[in-house]
Structures are given as C-alpha cells and as structure tokens.
XYZ file of C-alpha atoms in Angstrom:
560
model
C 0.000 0.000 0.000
C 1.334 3.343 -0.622
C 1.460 5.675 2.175
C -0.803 9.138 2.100
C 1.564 12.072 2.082
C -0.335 14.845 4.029
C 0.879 18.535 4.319
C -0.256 20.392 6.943
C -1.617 23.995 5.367
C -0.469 21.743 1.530
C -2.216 18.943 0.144
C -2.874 14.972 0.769
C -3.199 11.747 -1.240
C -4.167 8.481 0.136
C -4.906 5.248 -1.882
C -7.328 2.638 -1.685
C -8.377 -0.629 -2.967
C -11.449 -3.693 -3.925
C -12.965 -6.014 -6.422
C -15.846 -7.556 -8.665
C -17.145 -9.095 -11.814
C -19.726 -7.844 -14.226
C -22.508 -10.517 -14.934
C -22.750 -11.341 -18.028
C -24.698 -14.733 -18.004
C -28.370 -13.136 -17.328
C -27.577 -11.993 -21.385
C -26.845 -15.174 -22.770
C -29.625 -16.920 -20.743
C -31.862 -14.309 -22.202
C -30.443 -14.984 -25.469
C -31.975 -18.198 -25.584
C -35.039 -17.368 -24.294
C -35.719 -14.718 -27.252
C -34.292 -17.271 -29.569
C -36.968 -19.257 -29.406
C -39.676 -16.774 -29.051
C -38.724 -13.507 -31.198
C -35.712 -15.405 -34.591
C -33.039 -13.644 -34.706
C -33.794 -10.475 -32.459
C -31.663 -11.588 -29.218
C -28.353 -12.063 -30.885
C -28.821 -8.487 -31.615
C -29.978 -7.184 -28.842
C -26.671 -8.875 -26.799
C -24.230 -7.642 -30.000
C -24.747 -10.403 -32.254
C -26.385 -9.030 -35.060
C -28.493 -6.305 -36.649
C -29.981 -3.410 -34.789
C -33.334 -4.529 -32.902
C -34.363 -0.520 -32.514
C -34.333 3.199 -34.190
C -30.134 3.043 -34.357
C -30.827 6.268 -36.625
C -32.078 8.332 -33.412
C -30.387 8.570 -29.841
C -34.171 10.273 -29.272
C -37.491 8.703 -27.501
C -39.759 7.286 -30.376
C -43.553 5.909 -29.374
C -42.952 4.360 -32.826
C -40.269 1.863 -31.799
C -41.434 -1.714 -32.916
C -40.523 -3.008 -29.776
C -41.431 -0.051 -27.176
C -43.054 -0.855 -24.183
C -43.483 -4.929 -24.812
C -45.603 -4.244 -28.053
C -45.283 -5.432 -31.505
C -47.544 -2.214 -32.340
C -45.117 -0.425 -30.993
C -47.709 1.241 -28.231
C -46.959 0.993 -24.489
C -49.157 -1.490 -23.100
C -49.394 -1.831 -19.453
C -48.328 -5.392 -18.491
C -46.982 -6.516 -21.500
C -43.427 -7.230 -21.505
C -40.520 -8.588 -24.485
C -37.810 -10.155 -22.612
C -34.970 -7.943 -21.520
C -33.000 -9.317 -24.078
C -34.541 -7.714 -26.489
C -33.295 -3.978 -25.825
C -29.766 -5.543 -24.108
C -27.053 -3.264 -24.876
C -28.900 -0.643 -27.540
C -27.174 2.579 -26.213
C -27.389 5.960 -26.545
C -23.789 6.089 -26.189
C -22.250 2.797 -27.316
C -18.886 1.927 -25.600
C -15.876 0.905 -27.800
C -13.432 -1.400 -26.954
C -12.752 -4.675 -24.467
C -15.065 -5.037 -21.805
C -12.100 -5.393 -18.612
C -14.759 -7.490 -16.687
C -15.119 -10.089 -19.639
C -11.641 -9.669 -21.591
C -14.482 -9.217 -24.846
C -15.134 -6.240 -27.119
C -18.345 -4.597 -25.594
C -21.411 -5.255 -27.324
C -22.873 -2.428 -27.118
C -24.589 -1.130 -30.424
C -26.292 2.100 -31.332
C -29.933 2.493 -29.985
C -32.494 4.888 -28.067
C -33.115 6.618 -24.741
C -36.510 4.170 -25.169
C -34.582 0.982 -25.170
C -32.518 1.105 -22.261
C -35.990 2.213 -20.577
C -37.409 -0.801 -21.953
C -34.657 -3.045 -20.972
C -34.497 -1.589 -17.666
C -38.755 -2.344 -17.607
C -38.079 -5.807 -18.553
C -35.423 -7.032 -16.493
C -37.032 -5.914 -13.441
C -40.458 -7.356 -14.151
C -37.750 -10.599 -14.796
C -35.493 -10.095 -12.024
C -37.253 -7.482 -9.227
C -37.986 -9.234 -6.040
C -41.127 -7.515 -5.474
C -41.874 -7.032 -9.449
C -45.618 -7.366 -8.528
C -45.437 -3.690 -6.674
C -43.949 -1.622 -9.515
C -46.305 0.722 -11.099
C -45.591 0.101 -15.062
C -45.246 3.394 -15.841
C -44.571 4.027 -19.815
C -41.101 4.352 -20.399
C -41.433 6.573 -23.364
C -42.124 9.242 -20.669
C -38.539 9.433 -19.152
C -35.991 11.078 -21.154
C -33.250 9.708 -18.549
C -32.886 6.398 -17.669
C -31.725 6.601 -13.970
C -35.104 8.630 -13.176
C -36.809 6.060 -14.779
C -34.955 3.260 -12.811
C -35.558 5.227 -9.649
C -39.754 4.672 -10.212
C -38.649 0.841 -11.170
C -39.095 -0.573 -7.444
C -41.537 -0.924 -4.340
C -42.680 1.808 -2.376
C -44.324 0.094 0.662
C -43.066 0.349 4.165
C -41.621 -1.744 6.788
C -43.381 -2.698 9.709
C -41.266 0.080 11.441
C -42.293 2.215 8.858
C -39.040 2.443 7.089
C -38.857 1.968 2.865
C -38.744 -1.514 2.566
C -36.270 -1.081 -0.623
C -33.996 1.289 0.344
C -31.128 -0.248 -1.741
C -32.248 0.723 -5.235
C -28.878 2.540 -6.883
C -27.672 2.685 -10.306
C -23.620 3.381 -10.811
C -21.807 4.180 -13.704
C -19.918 0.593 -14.884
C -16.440 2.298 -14.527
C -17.192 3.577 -11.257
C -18.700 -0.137 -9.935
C -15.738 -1.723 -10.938
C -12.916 -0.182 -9.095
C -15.450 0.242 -6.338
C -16.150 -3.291 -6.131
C -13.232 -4.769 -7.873
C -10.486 -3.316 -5.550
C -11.737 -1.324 -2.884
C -10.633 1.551 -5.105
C -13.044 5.174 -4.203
C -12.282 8.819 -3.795
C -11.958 10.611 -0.674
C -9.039 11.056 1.472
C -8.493 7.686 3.544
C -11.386 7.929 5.974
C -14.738 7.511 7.168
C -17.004 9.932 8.256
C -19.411 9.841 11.212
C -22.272 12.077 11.837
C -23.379 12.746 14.876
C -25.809 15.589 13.731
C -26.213 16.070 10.258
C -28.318 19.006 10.950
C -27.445 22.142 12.881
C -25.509 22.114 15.039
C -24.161 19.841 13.028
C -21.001 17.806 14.431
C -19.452 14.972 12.322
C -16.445 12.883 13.652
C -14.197 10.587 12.067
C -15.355 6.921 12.432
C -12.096 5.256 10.975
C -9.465 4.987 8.836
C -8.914 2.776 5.693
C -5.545 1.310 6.167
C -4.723 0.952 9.520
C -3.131 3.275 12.056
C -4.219 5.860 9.801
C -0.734 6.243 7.926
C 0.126 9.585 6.305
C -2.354 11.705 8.590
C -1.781 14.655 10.495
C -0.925 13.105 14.420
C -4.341 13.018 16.020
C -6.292 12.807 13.052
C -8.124 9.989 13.043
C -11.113 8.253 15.166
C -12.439 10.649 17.229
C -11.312 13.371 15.401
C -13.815 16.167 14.849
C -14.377 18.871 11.673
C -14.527 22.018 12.413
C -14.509 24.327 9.119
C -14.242 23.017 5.823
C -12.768 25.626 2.969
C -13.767 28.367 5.597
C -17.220 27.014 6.121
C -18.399 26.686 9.368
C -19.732 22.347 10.259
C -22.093 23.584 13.180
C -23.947 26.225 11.674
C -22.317 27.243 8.210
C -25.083 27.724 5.303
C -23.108 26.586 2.536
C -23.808 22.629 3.506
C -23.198 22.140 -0.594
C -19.462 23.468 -0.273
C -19.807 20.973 3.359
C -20.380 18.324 1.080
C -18.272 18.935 -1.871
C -15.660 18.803 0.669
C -16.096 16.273 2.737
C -17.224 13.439 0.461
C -14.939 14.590 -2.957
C -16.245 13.196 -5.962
C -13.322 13.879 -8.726
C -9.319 12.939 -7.826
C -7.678 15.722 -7.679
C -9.686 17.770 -5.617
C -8.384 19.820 -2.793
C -9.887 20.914 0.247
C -8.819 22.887 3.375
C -10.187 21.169 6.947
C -9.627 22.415 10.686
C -10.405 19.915 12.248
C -9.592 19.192 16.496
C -7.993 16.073 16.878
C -9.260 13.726 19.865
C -8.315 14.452 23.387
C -6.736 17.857 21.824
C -7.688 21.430 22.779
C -6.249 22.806 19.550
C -7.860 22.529 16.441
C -4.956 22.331 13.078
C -5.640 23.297 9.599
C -4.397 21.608 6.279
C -5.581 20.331 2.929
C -6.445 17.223 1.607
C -6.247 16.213 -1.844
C -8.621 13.683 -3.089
C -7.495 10.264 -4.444
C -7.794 6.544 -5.026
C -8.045 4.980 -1.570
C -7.681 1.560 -0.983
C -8.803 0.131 2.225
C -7.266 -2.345 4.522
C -10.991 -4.106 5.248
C -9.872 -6.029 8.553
C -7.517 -4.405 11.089
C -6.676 -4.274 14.589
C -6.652 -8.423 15.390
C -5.446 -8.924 18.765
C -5.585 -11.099 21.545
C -6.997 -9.574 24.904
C -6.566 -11.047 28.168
C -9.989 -11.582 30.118
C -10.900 -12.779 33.678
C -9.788 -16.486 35.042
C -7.378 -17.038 32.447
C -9.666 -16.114 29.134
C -7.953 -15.335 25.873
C -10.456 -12.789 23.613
C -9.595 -12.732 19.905
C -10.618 -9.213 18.424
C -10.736 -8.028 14.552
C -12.190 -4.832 12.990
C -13.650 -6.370 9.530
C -15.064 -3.460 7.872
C -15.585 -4.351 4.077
C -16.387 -8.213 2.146
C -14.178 -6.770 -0.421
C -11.678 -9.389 -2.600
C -8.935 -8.358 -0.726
C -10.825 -9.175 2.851
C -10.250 -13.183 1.678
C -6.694 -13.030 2.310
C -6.870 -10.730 5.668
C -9.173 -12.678 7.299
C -7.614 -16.172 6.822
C -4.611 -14.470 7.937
C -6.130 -12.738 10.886
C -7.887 -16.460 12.094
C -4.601 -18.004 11.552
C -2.963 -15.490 13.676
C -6.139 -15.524 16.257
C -5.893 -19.780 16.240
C -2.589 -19.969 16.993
C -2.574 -18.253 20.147
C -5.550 -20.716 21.319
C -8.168 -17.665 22.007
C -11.690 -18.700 24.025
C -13.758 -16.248 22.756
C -14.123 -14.016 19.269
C -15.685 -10.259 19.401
C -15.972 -9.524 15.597
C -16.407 -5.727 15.161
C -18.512 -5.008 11.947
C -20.284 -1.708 13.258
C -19.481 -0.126 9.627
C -19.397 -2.990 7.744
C -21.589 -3.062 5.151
C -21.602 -5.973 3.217
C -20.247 -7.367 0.135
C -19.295 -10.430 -1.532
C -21.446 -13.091 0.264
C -19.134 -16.437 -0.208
C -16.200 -13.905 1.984
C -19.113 -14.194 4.448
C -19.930 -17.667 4.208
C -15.583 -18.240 4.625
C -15.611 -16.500 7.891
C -18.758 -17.806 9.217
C -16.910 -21.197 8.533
C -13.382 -20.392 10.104
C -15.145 -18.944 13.167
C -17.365 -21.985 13.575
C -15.549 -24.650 12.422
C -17.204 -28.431 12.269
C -20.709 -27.628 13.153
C -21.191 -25.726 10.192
C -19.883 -28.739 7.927
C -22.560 -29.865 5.515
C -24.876 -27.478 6.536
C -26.978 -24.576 4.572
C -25.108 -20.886 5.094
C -27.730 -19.216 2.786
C -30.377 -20.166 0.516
C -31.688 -17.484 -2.374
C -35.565 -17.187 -3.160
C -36.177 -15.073 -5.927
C -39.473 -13.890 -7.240
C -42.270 -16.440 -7.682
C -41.463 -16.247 -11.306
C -38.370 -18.619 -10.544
C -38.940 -20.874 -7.720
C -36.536 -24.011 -8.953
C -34.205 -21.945 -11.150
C -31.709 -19.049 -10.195
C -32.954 -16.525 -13.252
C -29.247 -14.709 -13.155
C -27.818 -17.651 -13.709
C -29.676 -20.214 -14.876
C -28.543 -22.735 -12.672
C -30.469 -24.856 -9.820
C -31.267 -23.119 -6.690
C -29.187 -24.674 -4.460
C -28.376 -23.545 -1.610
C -25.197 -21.493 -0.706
C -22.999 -23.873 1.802
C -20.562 -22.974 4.873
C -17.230 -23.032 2.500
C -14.686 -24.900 4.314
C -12.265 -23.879 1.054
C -10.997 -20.586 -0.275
C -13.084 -19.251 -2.926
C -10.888 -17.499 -4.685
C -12.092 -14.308 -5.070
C -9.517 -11.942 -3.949
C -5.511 -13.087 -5.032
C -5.708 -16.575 -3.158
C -5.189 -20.068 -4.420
C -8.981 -21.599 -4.771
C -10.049 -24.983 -3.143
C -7.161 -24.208 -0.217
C -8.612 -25.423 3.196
C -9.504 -22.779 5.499
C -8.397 -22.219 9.290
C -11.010 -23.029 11.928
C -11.521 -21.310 15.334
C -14.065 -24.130 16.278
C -16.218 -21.623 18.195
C -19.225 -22.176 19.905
C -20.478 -18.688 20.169
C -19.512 -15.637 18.766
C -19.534 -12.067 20.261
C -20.681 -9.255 17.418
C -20.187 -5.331 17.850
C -22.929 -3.667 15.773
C -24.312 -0.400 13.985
C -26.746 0.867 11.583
C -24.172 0.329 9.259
C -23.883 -3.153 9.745
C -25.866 -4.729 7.030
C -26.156 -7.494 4.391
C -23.434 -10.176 4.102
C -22.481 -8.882 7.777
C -26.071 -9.741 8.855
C -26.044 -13.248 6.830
C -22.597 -14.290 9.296
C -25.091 -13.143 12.207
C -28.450 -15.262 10.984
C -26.058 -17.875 9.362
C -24.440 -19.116 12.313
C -28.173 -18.930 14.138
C -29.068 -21.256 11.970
C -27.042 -23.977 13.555
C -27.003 -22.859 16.956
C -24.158 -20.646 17.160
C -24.821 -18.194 19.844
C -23.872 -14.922 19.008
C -24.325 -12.359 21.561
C -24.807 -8.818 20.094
C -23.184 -5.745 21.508
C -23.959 -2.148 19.889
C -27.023 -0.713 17.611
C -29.786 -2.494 15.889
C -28.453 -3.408 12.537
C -29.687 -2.091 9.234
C -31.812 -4.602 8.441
C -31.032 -6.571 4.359
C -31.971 -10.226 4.088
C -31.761 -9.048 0.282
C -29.053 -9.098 -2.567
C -28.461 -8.552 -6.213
C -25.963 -9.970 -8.957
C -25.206 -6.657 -10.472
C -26.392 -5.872 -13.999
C -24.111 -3.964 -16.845
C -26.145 -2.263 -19.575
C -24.874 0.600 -21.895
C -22.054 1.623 -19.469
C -24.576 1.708 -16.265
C -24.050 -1.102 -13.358
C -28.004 -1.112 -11.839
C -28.533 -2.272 -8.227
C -31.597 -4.238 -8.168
C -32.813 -6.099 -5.124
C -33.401 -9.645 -7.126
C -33.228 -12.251 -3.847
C -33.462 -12.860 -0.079
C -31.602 -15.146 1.995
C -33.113 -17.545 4.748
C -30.603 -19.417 6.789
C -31.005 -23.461 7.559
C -33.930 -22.879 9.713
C -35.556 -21.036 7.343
C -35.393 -17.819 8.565
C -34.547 -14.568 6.936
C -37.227 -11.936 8.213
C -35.171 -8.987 9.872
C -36.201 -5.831 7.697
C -36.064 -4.182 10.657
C -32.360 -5.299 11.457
C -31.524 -7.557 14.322
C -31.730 -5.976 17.859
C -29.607 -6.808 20.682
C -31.681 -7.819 23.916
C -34.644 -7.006 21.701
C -38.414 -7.083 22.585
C -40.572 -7.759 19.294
C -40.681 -11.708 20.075
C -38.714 -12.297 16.919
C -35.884 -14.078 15.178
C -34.307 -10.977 14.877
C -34.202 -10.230 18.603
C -30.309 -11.739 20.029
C -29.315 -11.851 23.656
C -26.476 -8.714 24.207
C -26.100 -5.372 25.061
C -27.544 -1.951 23.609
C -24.669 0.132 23.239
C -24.212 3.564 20.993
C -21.121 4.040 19.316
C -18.238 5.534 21.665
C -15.656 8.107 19.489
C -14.003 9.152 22.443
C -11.349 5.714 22.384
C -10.043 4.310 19.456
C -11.489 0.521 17.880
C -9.470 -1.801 19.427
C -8.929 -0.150 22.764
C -10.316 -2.278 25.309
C -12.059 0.692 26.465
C -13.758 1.437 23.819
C -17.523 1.340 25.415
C -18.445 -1.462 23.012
C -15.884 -3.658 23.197
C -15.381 -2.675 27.137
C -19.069 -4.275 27.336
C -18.433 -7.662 25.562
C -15.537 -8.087 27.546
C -17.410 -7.160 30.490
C -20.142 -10.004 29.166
C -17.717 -12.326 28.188
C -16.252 -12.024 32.251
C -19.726 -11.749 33.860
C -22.752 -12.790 31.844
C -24.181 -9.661 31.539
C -23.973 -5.999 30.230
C -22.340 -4.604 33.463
C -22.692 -0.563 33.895
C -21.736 0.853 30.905
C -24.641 3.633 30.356
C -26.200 3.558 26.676
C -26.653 6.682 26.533
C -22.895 7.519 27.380
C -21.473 7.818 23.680
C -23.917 8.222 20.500
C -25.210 7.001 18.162
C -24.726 8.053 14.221
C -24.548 7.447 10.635
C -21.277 6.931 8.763
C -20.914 7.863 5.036
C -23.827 10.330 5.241
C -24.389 13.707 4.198
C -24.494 16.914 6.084
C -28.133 18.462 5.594
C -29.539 22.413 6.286
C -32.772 20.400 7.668
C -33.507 17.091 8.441
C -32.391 14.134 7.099
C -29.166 12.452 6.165
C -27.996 9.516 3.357
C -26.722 6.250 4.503
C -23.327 4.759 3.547
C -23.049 4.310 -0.050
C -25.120 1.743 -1.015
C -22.729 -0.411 -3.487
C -21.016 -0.831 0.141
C -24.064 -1.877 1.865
C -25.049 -5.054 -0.145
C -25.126 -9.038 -0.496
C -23.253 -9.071 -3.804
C -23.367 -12.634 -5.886
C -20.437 -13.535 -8.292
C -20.963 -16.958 -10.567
C-alpha cells in the first residue's frame, strides 16, 4: 500500500483498494429465451447481429417496434418482451474490451426508449417484489436513472421504514474499481455524523488502512471537523461546499479542513487532496486477556471486499494460533459485500458444526422458484465453504483455518448490514450463539448480482436469503436484547457508538461491554446513553435528514 503524504496547510493523497465481476450470463440466458420466441432479435440485442431498434435516433420514439413490450409499438401496461430484447442498444455505445469479460463490448447504437425498456423488462424478470412496480410508460422518461428510480416498491416496513432502500444505479467504470479493488475517492477515511443538521457535528469513524498512515498526528477516530474551505460544520449555510468537501467526488480535488484532533484542545488546519483509496478491510486483530485465564480474539472487519479473503484467513490463523476462548468480531461499519467472503468466515469462526450445513439459501421472485434466473442454474443452496473461494488473489479450493467456536460475540451499527447480517443469521441457523453488543443493525436479508447495460451497473434487489432454519425476516435489522418476540431479537447489550477511544482499545464502550459479558454474563454498567449514536458515510443536511453509507457498500453481492 502506498502511504498518504499529508501537508499540513499543503495537500494529501491516500490510496485505496477492492474487487468484482460484471454478470454477463443473465444476457446469454436471455439470449436463448428470445431465440426461441422472437428469430433472430436476441443475438442483436446482446451484440450479435443487426440493430433490434431506431439506431438512426439517440431520441425517444412511441414508434419503436418493440417499445413498451408491443409489436404495435404502443406501451401497453403489463406486456413485456424479454430484456433481451433492448440488451445493450445505447445511446452512447462503448468501444473497446469489456475489462470485466476480456471481450469487445457489445454495445450497439440504440435509443433513450430501449434502455428504458430493458431496464422495464429485467425488473419485471429479475425485481424481487416485481408485482409492486407501477408500469409506468417508459417513453415518458428522457433519462434512464429517473426512470430506474420509479422501477421498485414503495411500501413500508413494519417500522415504517422503505422496505427497498437499496435501489442505486452506478456508472460501470465507477462499480468496478469500487467493487473490484476497494478503489473510491476521498481522502483515507470515514465519516461519522453525529448531527447532520445544525448544530451539526461529524467525527471521524475510521481509517482505511490501519493506524491511519500519512495523517496529520491526532487525526483519526475521534477526530472532529470544524470548518471546511472556511465554512463553518455547526452552523455554516453553505452545507453544498460541506459536502463537496467532505465526500470529494473527482481525484484531484483539494480541500482545506480544521479539524480538532481527539483528546486535543487545539484545532490544526491543512488540505487534503482527493485520491484513489484503498482500504485495509480487517484491522486491529489482537488477543486480549480476560478474567480467570480467558484469551479474547478481536478483529475490525469493515468491508467483504476481494482483498478481505486473504486478511481474514490471515487474521484467524494469527487468532488460532494463540488458542483464544472467545471471538468479538467488530462489523459496526461494515456493510456488506461479496457473500461467499461471508460464508468463509462464518466457517473459520465456527468450524465443524457448520460442515454440511446450509449458510444461505436465495428465493427469488415467484417467477423462478426451482431456477436461479441470473444464472440459470439450480437453486441450491449457498454452503458454509470450508475452502478458499478465490475471489480476492488466493489459491482456490485451499482449506480454510477453523476457530471451532461455539459462540460468537458481534459489535454492531446501523451500518452493519447485508453479508455482515447473513454471518449473524447464518451461524443462528445452527445454533451458534452470538451475543450482540452495539445498535440495531440495518436490516437486508436481500441481494443482487449486479447488472451492466450501456455503461450503467443497476442495483436491483433480485433475492433474499433464509438461513437453515428457514429464517430470513429482519427488515427491521436484528436488535440486541430485543423485545418484538422475533428471530431478529439476540441476547447482548444496547450500546451507541463511543468516538471518544479508538477501535481496538479495550475501552472502547463497546468492546469494554463484551468483555465485560464475556467475564460476567451480563452488560455490566456501561450507560447507553454515554457515547452516541450516528450514521457513517452520510451527508451533512440544512434540515432534516441524512444519506446512509453508499449503497454499493451496503449489499449481499453474488459472483458466478
């Protein structure tokens, strides 16, 4: 990893890293499905033939022989082609090789109208809930991402939160060094907010490579903003320059923070400058020493990114050969990611119980209850893998490290979501305890294999996951020493997130309390309402309201 170099009152760049493939296979399985339906119109609509739309006109036509599912070419409510149909007609056709498939793109010159009519038909194909979209015409949106935004439920939780709040589009380019490597812009850390609204206060949650390298001293957790490019954080009315500042969009960029580092009574200015950043996704691993004799592994694991495979065989390795008792996995800001990294480290925590037994099954839509529609391939269900996967740079089919753990202790957030919340349910499923410390999680049985079309990666929730016994309802996220009667409620310990000690210090209020349950059997006196609770990767808002941590970093992603 290469260092950040930061000049105080000068500029900073930090690196960071991940990794992902494009799917390709829903094409070709659509392919055959037009084959035998529509000739010779799905090898052109997946690049192998003539145009299957208006190539003439980048503009919306009603006239399109295929628009909206009809052969009249009128939008008609219900009626749907198969996506395959309007697969890769672009407005702006890519040139080139395709780095997720090592093959020229296929992309071909088309309309605005079909990539709203591919986008209409693969999620009436592929949406999980495809019964609550309202078919709206797609003639009527001259972008596609506002028409992808109406493409999903709108019905509420029993809490009364969306129940799909993980709908995102992404431009390909962008999804690919996101997901492939780690690889986004900013500076080399992660914001907190602990008021997005004034007075607004945001901290820094944590770093991406550990110890923070290449930072001013002091800035790191805890850490507080104070004025970015002159603007006031508390009370400052330009929250756009806030933004723009705080969560860069373009490398390059350079910004000038005062921020007060913890346990200081000095604030220090200096400029960042924004760059790649690649993450170190599990830090900290140590062995603490608990009451009677107790060894405590502990691991920050903040990302199921490829390069988390490697780390966290490592990191077991490490934790197994010093013979700990107890595990306290700390995924309050992870959120999610590739789900076999999740079904490794449910395995290596685990061990032998887990052998032969169901990590996660997918149901999709009612439309495909034998046959994984991505794919094509039998639903069967996703095991424990006792064997690398070989997803990041590791050797594949190498046996994995065991802890042989009956129980695991889990520190928890809002942010903690997807593949984080399928280790949680997974080992549940065969009687694992796991004893939650922190916040009530965010809540997403659901995933997606992510879909490439015209130079746009969509987001689609297309699955849920139930565990062995079947279980998989926690919308509302699972609760430690919850109430509701559930399968979401877990024996633990409600505590908000503490920025005043670094992750990893034993003090830290959340990992102070599983130690103190791990010692006594119960939560002990650490008050709740001590620290705070926030959101991390959010924006700072003039009202109310605030945006959750990017969602490509909050999902169960599927590779095949």
């Amino acid at each position: 990893m290469t260092p950040a170099a930061v000049v105080i009152s000068g500029t900073s760049t930090i690196n960071k890293n991940m990794e992902f493939e494009v799917m390709e296979a829903y094409c070709r399985r659509l392919v055959v499905t037009a084959l035998l339906s529509l000739g010779t119109v799905a090898l052109s609509a997946c690049g192998g033939g003539g145009g299957g739309s208006d190539s003439s006109s980048n503009n919306l036509t009603s006239g399109d022989d295929s628009a909206g599912g009809s052969s009249t070419g009128a939008w008609e409510p219900g009626n749907f082609l198969p996506a395959s149909t309007y697969a890769n007609q672009c407005v702006e056709p890519r040139s080139g090789t395709n780095p997720a498939t090592g093959q020229a793109y296929a992309d071909q010159l088309g309309s605005r109208l079909d990539e709203n009519n591919w986008l209409r038909s693969m999620s009436n194909d592929l949406y999980l809930w495809y019964g609550e979209i309202e078919d709206k015409d797609p003639a009527g949106f001259d972008d596609s991402i506002d028409y992808f935004e109406q493409l999903k439920t709108f019905a509420l939780t029993v809490s009364g939160r969306e129940k799909d709040r993980f709908h995102y589009a992404i431009p390909t380019s962008d999804w690919q060094a996101q997901s492939q490597s780690g690889v986004y812009v900013g500076y080399g850390f992660q914001w907190a907010l602990i008021e997005a609204t004034p007075p607004r206060k945001a901290v820094i949650a944590y770093t991406d490579n550990e110890g923070g390298a290449g930072l001013p001293p002091g800035i790191g957790r805890g850490a507080e903003v104070l004025k970015v490019d002159g603007v006031d954080v508390a009370y400052g009315d330009d929250v756009d320059t806030l933004n723009e500042g705080m969560w860069p969009s373009v490398e390059g960029e350079s910004h000038v923070f005062e921020m007060l580092p913890l346990g200081a009574s000095e604030s220090i200015t200096f400029s960042l400058t924004a760059s790649a950043v690649t993450s170190d996704p599990v830090q900290n691993v140590s062995v603490l020493d608990a009451a009677m004799g107790r060894k405590v592994g502990y691991m920050l694991f903040n990302d199921h990114i490829a390069t988390a495979e490697s780390a966290l065989i490592e990191a077991v390795q490490q934790l197994k050969a010093q013979s700990i008792d107890d595990l306290v996995l700390d995924i309050r800001y992870n959120g999610g990611g590739y789900l076999d990294i999740a079904s490794e480290l449910a395995y290596m925590i685990a061990g032998d119980v887990t052998l032969g037994q169901v990590f996660e099954r997918l149901t999709f839509n009612d439309q495909h209850p034998e046959t994984n529609p991505v794919t094509g391939e039998p639903l069967d269900p996703t095991p424990f893998h006792d064997k690398t996967q070989g997803i990041g740079n590791v050797q594949p089919d190498v046996a994995l490290p065991t802890l042989n753990l009956p129980r695991l202790f889990v520190l928890t957030g809002e942010n903690t979501c997807s593949a984080s919340e399928a280790i949680i349910n997974s080992l549940r499923g065969v009687d694992v305890e796991v004893i939650q410390i922190g916040a009530t999680t965010c809540g997403k049985p659901y995933g997606f294999y992510a879909l490439d079309n015209c130079g746009t990666t969509y987001l689609t929730i297309q699955f849920k996951g139930v565990n062995a016994k079947d279980f998989g309802d926690y919308a509302d996220g699972f609760r430690p020493n919850g109430s509701y009667g559930t399968g979401a409620d877990l024996p633990g310990c409600s505590i908000a997130d503490d920025f005043t000690h670094l992750l990893g210090d034993v003090n830290e209020a959340r990992l102070s309390t599983a130690m103190t349950y791990i010692e006594t059997g119960s939560c002990g006196d650490v008050p709740a309402s001590g620290y705070t609770y926030s959101q991390v990767g959010a924006r700072l808002s003039a009202a109310n309201g605030s945006v959750p941590k990017e969602p490509w970093r909050s999902n169960r992603i599927m590779v095949r």
